PDB file of C-alpha atoms in Angstrom:
ATOM      1  CA  UNK W   1     100.026  94.998 133.638  1.00  0.00           C
ATOM      2  CA  UNK W   2     103.559  93.896 133.372  1.00  0.00           C
ATOM      3  CA  UNK W   3     103.507  89.689 132.914  1.00  0.00           C
ATOM      4  CA  UNK W   4      99.986  89.607 132.091  1.00  0.00           C
ATOM      5  CA  UNK W   5      99.103  88.612 128.401  1.00  0.00           C
ATOM      6  CA  UNK W   6      96.335  87.089 126.953  1.00  0.00           C
ATOM      7  CA  UNK W   7      95.719  86.080 123.150  1.00  0.00           C
ATOM      8  CA  UNK W   8      93.420  88.819 121.238  1.00  0.00           C
ATOM      9  CA  UNK W   9      93.811  86.915 117.967  1.00  0.00           C
ATOM     10  CA  UNK W  10      94.849  83.593 116.936  1.00  0.00           C
ATOM     11  CA  UNK W  11      95.754  81.574 113.751  1.00  0.00           C
ATOM     12  CA  UNK W  12      96.572  85.058 111.871  1.00  0.00           C
ATOM     13  CA  UNK W  13      98.138  83.406 108.866  1.00  0.00           C
ATOM     14  CA  UNK W  14     101.395  85.432 109.593  1.00  0.00           C
ATOM     15  CA  UNK W  15     100.102  88.979 110.555  1.00  0.00           C
ATOM     16  CA  UNK W  16     103.142  91.016 110.877  1.00  0.00           C
ATOM     17  CA  UNK W  17     102.855  94.730 110.905  1.00  0.00           C
ATOM     18  CA  UNK W  18      99.955  96.546 112.126  1.00  0.00           C
ATOM     19  CA  UNK W  19      98.201  99.905 112.495  1.00  0.00           C
ATOM     20  CA  UNK W  20      95.303 101.948 113.526  1.00  0.00           C
ATOM     21  CA  UNK W  21      93.491 103.260 110.471  1.00  0.00           C
ATOM     22  CA  UNK W  22      91.608 106.532 111.406  1.00  0.00           C
ATOM     23  CA  UNK W  23      88.278 104.973 112.160  1.00  0.00           C
ATOM     24  CA  UNK W  24      89.983 103.125 115.020  1.00  0.00           C
ATOM     25  CA  UNK W  25      90.224  99.800 113.220  1.00  0.00           C
ATOM     26  CA  UNK W  26      93.327  97.909 113.299  1.00  0.00           C
ATOM     27  CA  UNK W  27      95.076  97.029 109.872  1.00  0.00           C
ATOM     28  CA  UNK W  28      97.376  94.005 109.468  1.00  0.00           C
ATOM     29  CA  UNK W  29      99.822  92.724 106.831  1.00  0.00           C
ATOM     30  CA  UNK W  30      99.037  88.931 106.786  1.00  0.00           C
ATOM     31  CA  UNK W  31     102.308  87.640 105.390  1.00  0.00           C
ATOM     32  CA  UNK W  32     101.430  83.864 104.686  1.00  0.00           C
ATOM     33  CA  UNK W  33      97.946  84.748 103.484  1.00  0.00           C
ATOM     34  CA  UNK W  34      99.007  87.099 101.125  1.00  0.00           C
ATOM     35  CA  UNK W  35      96.085  89.629 102.326  1.00  0.00           C
ATOM     36  CA  UNK W  36      95.568  92.894 103.918  1.00  0.00           C
ATOM     37  CA  UNK W  37      93.497  92.705 106.982  1.00  0.00           C
ATOM     38  CA  UNK W  38      91.389  94.846 108.833  1.00  0.00           C
ATOM     39  CA  UNK W  39      89.760  94.204 112.350  1.00  0.00           C
ATOM     40  CA  UNK W  40      87.292  96.068 114.582  1.00  0.00           C
ATOM     41  CA  UNK W  41      89.077  96.407 117.971  1.00  0.00           C
ATOM     42  CA  UNK W  42      87.161  94.871 120.964  1.00  0.00           C
ATOM     43  CA  UNK W  43      88.570  93.875 124.296  1.00  0.00           C
ATOM     44  CA  UNK W  44      88.131  90.068 123.855  1.00  0.00           C
ATOM     45  CA  UNK W  45      89.418  90.092 120.050  1.00  0.00           C
ATOM     46  CA  UNK W  46      88.368  91.338 116.802  1.00  0.00           C
ATOM     47  CA  UNK W  47      84.478  91.885 116.395  1.00  0.00           C
ATOM     48  CA  UNK W  48      84.429  91.913 112.660  1.00  0.00           C
ATOM     49  CA  UNK W  49      87.178  90.972 110.224  1.00  0.00           C
ATOM     50  CA  UNK W  50      87.203  91.952 106.516  1.00  0.00           C
ATOM     51  CA  UNK W  51      89.807  91.473 104.001  1.00  0.00           C
ATOM     52  CA  UNK W  52      91.103  94.416 102.058  1.00  0.00           C
ATOM     53  CA  UNK W  53      93.295  92.886  99.715  1.00  0.00           C
ATOM     54  CA  UNK W  54      93.584  89.273  98.922  1.00  0.00           C
ATOM     55  CA  UNK W  55      96.538  88.714  96.095  1.00  0.00           C
ATOM     56  CA  UNK W  56      98.360  85.328  95.844  1.00  0.00           C
ATOM     57  CA  UNK W  57     101.055  86.861  93.639  1.00  0.00           C
ATOM     58  CA  UNK W  58     102.286  88.821  96.546  1.00  0.00           C
ATOM     59  CA  UNK W  59     105.553  87.587  98.147  1.00  0.00           C
ATOM     60  CA  UNK W  60     104.713  88.352 102.169  1.00  0.00           C
ATOM     61  CA  UNK W  61     102.792  91.539 103.044  1.00  0.00           C
ATOM     62  CA  UNK W  62     104.981  92.954 105.919  1.00  0.00           C
ATOM     63  CA  UNK W  63     104.022  96.086 107.353  1.00  0.00           C
ATOM     64  CA  UNK W  64     101.040  98.441 106.674  1.00  0.00           C
ATOM     65  CA  UNK W  65     100.514 102.379 107.196  1.00  0.00           C
ATOM     66  CA  UNK W  66      97.382 104.311 106.771  1.00  0.00           C
ATOM     67  CA  UNK W  67      97.423 108.075 105.529  1.00  0.00           C
ATOM     68  CA  UNK W  68      95.788 110.288 108.517  1.00  0.00           C
ATOM     69  CA  UNK W  69      94.205 112.651 105.735  1.00  0.00           C
ATOM     70  CA  UNK W  70      90.553 112.248 105.075  1.00  0.00           C
ATOM     71  CA  UNK W  71      90.272 110.629 101.540  1.00  0.00           C
ATOM     72  CA  UNK W  72      93.883 109.316 102.029  1.00  0.00           C
ATOM     73  CA  UNK W  73      94.555 105.495 101.692  1.00  0.00           C
ATOM     74  CA  UNK W  74      96.528 102.809 102.884  1.00  0.00           C
ATOM     75  CA  UNK W  75     100.266 101.814 102.031  1.00  0.00           C
ATOM     76  CA  UNK W  76     101.774  98.195 102.531  1.00  0.00           C
ATOM     77  CA  UNK W  77     105.021  96.740 101.710  1.00  0.00           C
ATOM     78  CA  UNK W  78     105.642  93.433 100.090  1.00  0.00           C
ATOM     79  CA  UNK W  79     109.283  92.534 100.430  1.00  0.00           C
ATOM     80  CA  UNK W  80     111.249  89.678  98.402  1.00  0.00           C
ATOM     81  CA  UNK W  81     113.889  88.739 100.912  1.00  0.00           C
ATOM     82  CA  UNK W  82     114.511  85.648  99.185  1.00  0.00           C
ATOM     83  CA  UNK W  83     115.486  87.034  95.807  1.00  0.00           C
ATOM     84  CA  UNK W  84     115.455  90.929  96.091  1.00  0.00           C
ATOM     85  CA  UNK W  85     113.607  90.821  92.836  1.00  0.00           C
ATOM     86  CA  UNK W  86     109.698  91.595  92.886  1.00  0.00           C
ATOM     87  CA  UNK W  87     109.754  93.558  96.139  1.00  0.00           C
ATOM     88  CA  UNK W  88     107.240  96.504  95.978  1.00  0.00           C
ATOM     89  CA  UNK W  89     105.310  98.930  97.978  1.00  0.00           C
ATOM     90  CA  UNK W  90     101.466  99.249  97.307  1.00  0.00           C
ATOM     91  CA  UNK W  91      98.665 101.929  97.853  1.00  0.00           C
ATOM     92  CA  UNK W  92      95.010 100.945  98.339  1.00  0.00           C
ATOM     93  CA  UNK W  93      92.817 103.875  97.409  1.00  0.00           C
ATOM     94  CA  UNK W  94      89.647 104.688  99.767  1.00  0.00           C
ATOM     95  CA  UNK W  95      87.556 103.370  96.270  1.00  0.00           C
ATOM     96  CA  UNK W  96      89.325  99.981  96.765  1.00  0.00           C
ATOM     97  CA  UNK W  97      91.969 100.292  93.775  1.00  0.00           C
ATOM     98  CA  UNK W  98      95.357  99.121  94.348  1.00  0.00           C
ATOM     99  CA  UNK W  99      98.225 100.708  92.606  1.00  0.00           C
ATOM    100  CA  UNK W 100     101.805  99.838  92.900  1.00  0.00           C
ATOM    101  CA  UNK W 101     103.679 103.071  93.952  1.00  0.00           C
ATOM    102  CA  UNK W 102     107.173 101.667  94.646  1.00  0.00           C
ATOM    103  CA  UNK W 103     109.802  99.043  93.307  1.00  0.00           C
ATOM    104  CA  UNK W 104     113.035 100.840  93.402  1.00  0.00           C
ATOM    105  CA  UNK W 105     113.631  99.069  96.904  1.00  0.00           C
ATOM    106  CA  UNK W 106     115.244  95.855  97.034  1.00  0.00           C
ATOM    107  CA  UNK W 107     113.841  94.947 100.475  1.00  0.00           C
ATOM    108  CA  UNK W 108     111.201  97.215 101.605  1.00  0.00           C
ATOM    109  CA  UNK W 109     110.395  96.472 105.306  1.00  0.00           C
ATOM    110  CA  UNK W 110     108.581  99.008 107.761  1.00  0.00           C
ATOM    111  CA  UNK W 111     106.594 101.933 106.415  1.00  0.00           C
ATOM    112  CA  UNK W 112     104.788 104.998 107.681  1.00  0.00           C
ATOM    113  CA  UNK W 113     102.712 107.919 106.670  1.00  0.00           C
ATOM    114  CA  UNK W 114     103.844 111.461 108.270  1.00  0.00           C
ATOM    115  CA  UNK W 115     101.189 113.551 110.226  1.00  0.00           C
ATOM    116  CA  UNK W 116     100.246 115.790 107.739  1.00  0.00           C
ATOM    117  CA  UNK W 117      99.905 112.812 105.191  1.00  0.00           C
ATOM    118  CA  UNK W 118     102.631 114.282 102.696  1.00  0.00           C
ATOM    119  CA  UNK W 119     105.376 112.191 103.166  1.00  0.00           C
ATOM    120  CA  UNK W 120     105.596 108.305 102.800  1.00  0.00           C
ATOM    121  CA  UNK W 121     108.871 106.579 104.909  1.00  0.00           C
ATOM    122  CA  UNK W 122     109.883 102.966 104.148  1.00  0.00           C
ATOM    123  CA  UNK W 123     112.717 101.471 105.782  1.00  0.00           C
ATOM    124  CA  UNK W 124     115.178  99.408 103.473  1.00  0.00           C
ATOM    125  CA  UNK W 125     116.445  95.930 104.786  1.00  0.00           C
ATOM    126  CA  UNK W 126     119.173  95.637 102.339  1.00  0.00           C
ATOM    127  CA  UNK W 127     120.807  98.952 102.486  1.00  0.00           C
ATOM    128  CA  UNK W 128     119.959  99.189 106.074  1.00  0.00           C
ATOM    129  CA  UNK W 129     118.819 102.985 105.925  1.00  0.00           C
ATOM    130  CA  UNK W 130     115.402 104.758 105.646  1.00  0.00           C
ATOM    131  CA  UNK W 131     114.052 106.627 102.790  1.00  0.00           C
ATOM    132  CA  UNK W 132     111.191 109.472 102.375  1.00  0.00           C
ATOM    133  CA  UNK W 133     108.822 109.844  99.314  1.00  0.00           C
ATOM    134  CA  UNK W 134     106.683 112.870  98.769  1.00  0.00           C
ATOM    135  CA  UNK W 135     102.832 111.784  98.514  1.00  0.00           C
ATOM    136  CA  UNK W 136     100.878 112.904  95.680  1.00  0.00           C
ATOM    137  CA  UNK W 137      97.467 113.901  95.544  1.00  0.00           C
ATOM    138  CA  UNK W 138      96.325 110.591  94.037  1.00  0.00           C
ATOM    139  CA  UNK W 139      98.263 108.398  96.574  1.00  0.00           C
ATOM    140  CA  UNK W 140     101.360 107.607  94.379  1.00  0.00           C
ATOM    141  CA  UNK W 141     104.790 108.725  95.290  1.00  0.00           C
ATOM    142  CA  UNK W 142     107.541 111.155  93.663  1.00  0.00           C
ATOM    143  CA  UNK W 143     111.262 110.021  93.722  1.00  0.00           C
ATOM    144  CA  UNK W 144     112.328 109.289  97.251  1.00  0.00           C
ATOM    145  CA  UNK W 145     115.556 110.493  99.118  1.00  0.00           C
ATOM    146  CA  UNK W 146     117.722 108.842 101.777  1.00  0.00           C
ATOM    147  CA  UNK W 147     116.045 110.239 104.858  1.00  0.00           C
ATOM    148  CA  UNK W 148     118.262 108.501 107.533  1.00  0.00           C
ATOM    149  CA  UNK W 149     121.272 106.731 107.802  1.00  0.00           C
ATOM    150  CA  UNK W 150     122.898 106.706 111.164  1.00  0.00           C
ATOM    151  CA  UNK W 151     126.503 106.849 111.806  1.00  0.00           C
ATOM    152  CA  UNK W 152     126.908 103.589 113.591  1.00  0.00           C
ATOM    153  CA  UNK W 153     128.403 100.230 112.685  1.00  0.00           C
ATOM    154  CA  UNK W 154     125.217  98.436 114.214  1.00  0.00           C
ATOM    155  CA  UNK W 155     123.768  96.731 111.144  1.00  0.00           C
ATOM    156  CA  UNK W 156     120.442  95.369 112.305  1.00  0.00           C
ATOM    157  CA  UNK W 157     117.963  95.585 109.603  1.00  0.00           C
ATOM    158  CA  UNK W 158     115.349  98.279 109.717  1.00  0.00           C
ATOM    159  CA  UNK W 159     112.204  97.189 110.673  1.00  0.00           C
ATOM    160  CA  UNK W 160     108.716  98.609 112.173  1.00  0.00           C
ATOM    161  CA  UNK W 161     108.599 102.383 112.727  1.00  0.00           C
ATOM    162  CA  UNK W 162     106.293 105.049 114.588  1.00  0.00           C
ATOM    163  CA  UNK W 163     105.751 108.659 114.728  1.00  0.00           C
ATOM    164  CA  UNK W 164     105.037 111.190 117.755  1.00  0.00           C
ATOM    165  CA  UNK W 165     102.546 114.113 117.906  1.00  0.00           C
ATOM    166  CA  UNK W 166     105.315 116.350 116.853  1.00  0.00           C
ATOM    167  CA  UNK W 167     106.339 114.411 113.894  1.00  0.00           C
ATOM    168  CA  UNK W 168     109.391 112.940 115.281  1.00  0.00           C
ATOM    169  CA  UNK W 169     110.284 109.343 114.248  1.00  0.00           C
ATOM    170  CA  UNK W 170     110.998 106.222 115.938  1.00  0.00           C
ATOM    171  CA  UNK W 171     112.948 103.677 113.672  1.00  0.00           C
ATOM    172  CA  UNK W 172     113.665 100.140 114.945  1.00  0.00           C
ATOM    173  CA  UNK W 173     116.650  98.816 113.459  1.00  0.00           C
ATOM    174  CA  UNK W 174     120.597  99.611 113.639  1.00  0.00           C
ATOM    175  CA  UNK W 175     121.036  99.015 117.452  1.00  0.00           C
ATOM    176  CA  UNK W 176     117.528  99.800 118.743  1.00  0.00           C
ATOM    177  CA  UNK W 177     115.246 102.519 117.990  1.00  0.00           C
ATOM    178  CA  UNK W 178     116.787 105.577 116.480  1.00  0.00           C
ATOM    179  CA  UNK W 179     114.594 108.630 117.241  1.00  0.00           C
ATOM    180  CA  UNK W 180     114.746 111.583 114.358  1.00  0.00           C
ATOM    181  CA  UNK W 181     112.963 114.848 113.659  1.00  0.00           C
ATOM    182  CA  UNK W 182     110.656 115.184 110.476  1.00  0.00           C
ATOM    183  CA  UNK W 183     114.326 116.641 108.640  1.00  0.00           C
ATOM    184  CA  UNK W 184     115.954 113.443 109.216  1.00  0.00           C
ATOM    185  CA  UNK W 185     118.079 114.991 111.965  1.00  0.00           C
ATOM    186  CA  UNK W 186     119.209 112.556 114.694  1.00  0.00           C
ATOM    187  CA  UNK W 187     117.645 113.042 118.304  1.00  0.00           C
ATOM    188  CA  UNK W 188     119.627 110.075 119.616  1.00  0.00           C
ATOM    189  CA  UNK W 189     119.178 106.109 119.985  1.00  0.00           C
ATOM    190  CA  UNK W 190     117.446 104.035 122.441  1.00  0.00           C
ATOM    191  CA  UNK W 191     119.856 101.081 122.663  1.00  0.00           C
ATOM    192  CA  UNK W 192     117.981  97.884 123.025  1.00  0.00           C
ATOM    193  CA  UNK W 193     120.276  94.373 123.489  1.00  0.00           C
ATOM    194  CA  UNK W 194     118.124  92.575 121.546  1.00  0.00           C
ATOM    195  CA  UNK W 195     116.828  92.874 118.203  1.00  0.00           C
ATOM    196  CA  UNK W 196     113.866  95.278 117.999  1.00  0.00           C
ATOM    197  CA  UNK W 197     111.321  94.770 115.076  1.00  0.00           C
ATOM    198  CA  UNK W 198     108.621  97.345 115.947  1.00  0.00           C
ATOM    199  CA  UNK W 199     107.512 100.366 118.222  1.00  0.00           C
ATOM    200  CA  UNK W 200     104.306 102.006 118.727  1.00  0.00           C
ATOM    201  CA  UNK W 201     102.816 104.393 121.338  1.00  0.00           C
ATOM    202  CA  UNK W 202     100.018 103.364 123.645  1.00  0.00           C
ATOM    203  CA  UNK W 203      98.805 103.274 127.127  1.00  0.00           C
ATOM    204  CA  UNK W 204      95.843 105.143 128.916  1.00  0.00           C
ATOM    205  CA  UNK W 205      97.428 108.492 127.933  1.00  0.00           C
ATOM    206  CA  UNK W 206      99.367 107.640 124.871  1.00  0.00           C
ATOM    207  CA  UNK W 207     102.617 108.405 126.336  1.00  0.00           C
ATOM    208  CA  UNK W 208     103.931 104.853 126.734  1.00  0.00           C
ATOM    209  CA  UNK W 209     106.121 103.623 123.784  1.00  0.00           C
ATOM    210  CA  UNK W 210     106.404  99.855 123.485  1.00  0.00           C
ATOM    211  CA  UNK W 211     109.096  98.423 121.864  1.00  0.00           C
ATOM    212  CA  UNK W 212     108.566  94.608 120.353  1.00  0.00           C
ATOM    213  CA  UNK W 213     112.160  92.702 120.682  1.00  0.00           C
ATOM    214  CA  UNK W 214     113.417  89.213 120.154  1.00  0.00           C
ATOM    215  CA  UNK W 215     111.596  87.410 123.010  1.00  0.00           C
ATOM    216  CA  UNK W 216     110.743  90.486 124.986  1.00  0.00           C
ATOM    217  CA  UNK W 217     108.137  93.337 124.982  1.00  0.00           C
ATOM    218  CA  UNK W 218     109.633  96.824 126.701  1.00  0.00           C
ATOM    219  CA  UNK W 219     107.521  99.922 127.854  1.00  0.00           C
ATOM    220  CA  UNK W 220     109.066 103.106 128.014  1.00  0.00           C
ATOM    221  CA  UNK W 221     107.559 106.392 129.609  1.00  0.00           C
ATOM    222  CA  UNK W 222     107.451 109.569 127.312  1.00  0.00           C
ATOM    223  CA  UNK W 223     107.187 113.109 127.625  1.00  0.00           C
ATOM    224  CA  UNK W 224     105.437 113.088 123.856  1.00  0.00           C
ATOM    225  CA  UNK W 225     102.480 111.150 122.555  1.00  0.00           C
ATOM    226  CA  UNK W 226     101.563 109.186 119.728  1.00  0.00           C
ATOM    227  CA  UNK W 227      99.473 111.659 117.236  1.00  0.00           C
ATOM    228  CA  UNK W 228      96.400 109.529 117.436  1.00  0.00           C
ATOM    229  CA  UNK W 229      96.369 110.369 121.294  1.00  0.00           C
ATOM    230  CA  UNK W 230      96.712 114.282 120.938  1.00  0.00           C
ATOM    231  CA  UNK W 231      93.954 116.465 121.931  1.00  0.00           C
ATOM    232  CA  UNK W 232      92.244 117.728 118.463  1.00  0.00           C
TER     233      UNK W 232
END
């Protein structure tokens, strides 16, 4: 319940963005260990820890997104916050092949794959907007477009993001959590007084939206659920 917290995983070496893969494992972008991690979820902590990518040349892996399609791979962002020179987004295939799929963004931050596995969304922490890229059959992506750039003076960095069962996106940054449909039409802002770094669906029925913010964690009851909780 509210106010009750326990440590699930310690000494993470900077695990930042996380997501649940199709098999229910928790994926984590490990910023300071320069790794992409995978954990089997158990109540008292990870029961099986695997290193999917170990690359000391990375800047600091920031976020990770798994394709919901069978045979789809995993995407992770690697922003160069300091110099904005070597930022990239990578794809890890189901066979273990790593490919740099994006290098056109100065500071890629949060990333997400659409429910149909056809679009990769990436937040740009330098230009403060969100872009969308078509995913090709081999996991690479085509040219991107500016997908969402809200009409607001709020300039907080785009960060983590999530999606609901209807394909609507929840984008942290620019003053809270922006909600838009799959065509990039704004459905409104969930205003948050603190900086909001990430957002995810959870709860027993999947209809609770959790917001990780500066020093606080918020929960918001929703009428929709995350796609992983939708009845198949």
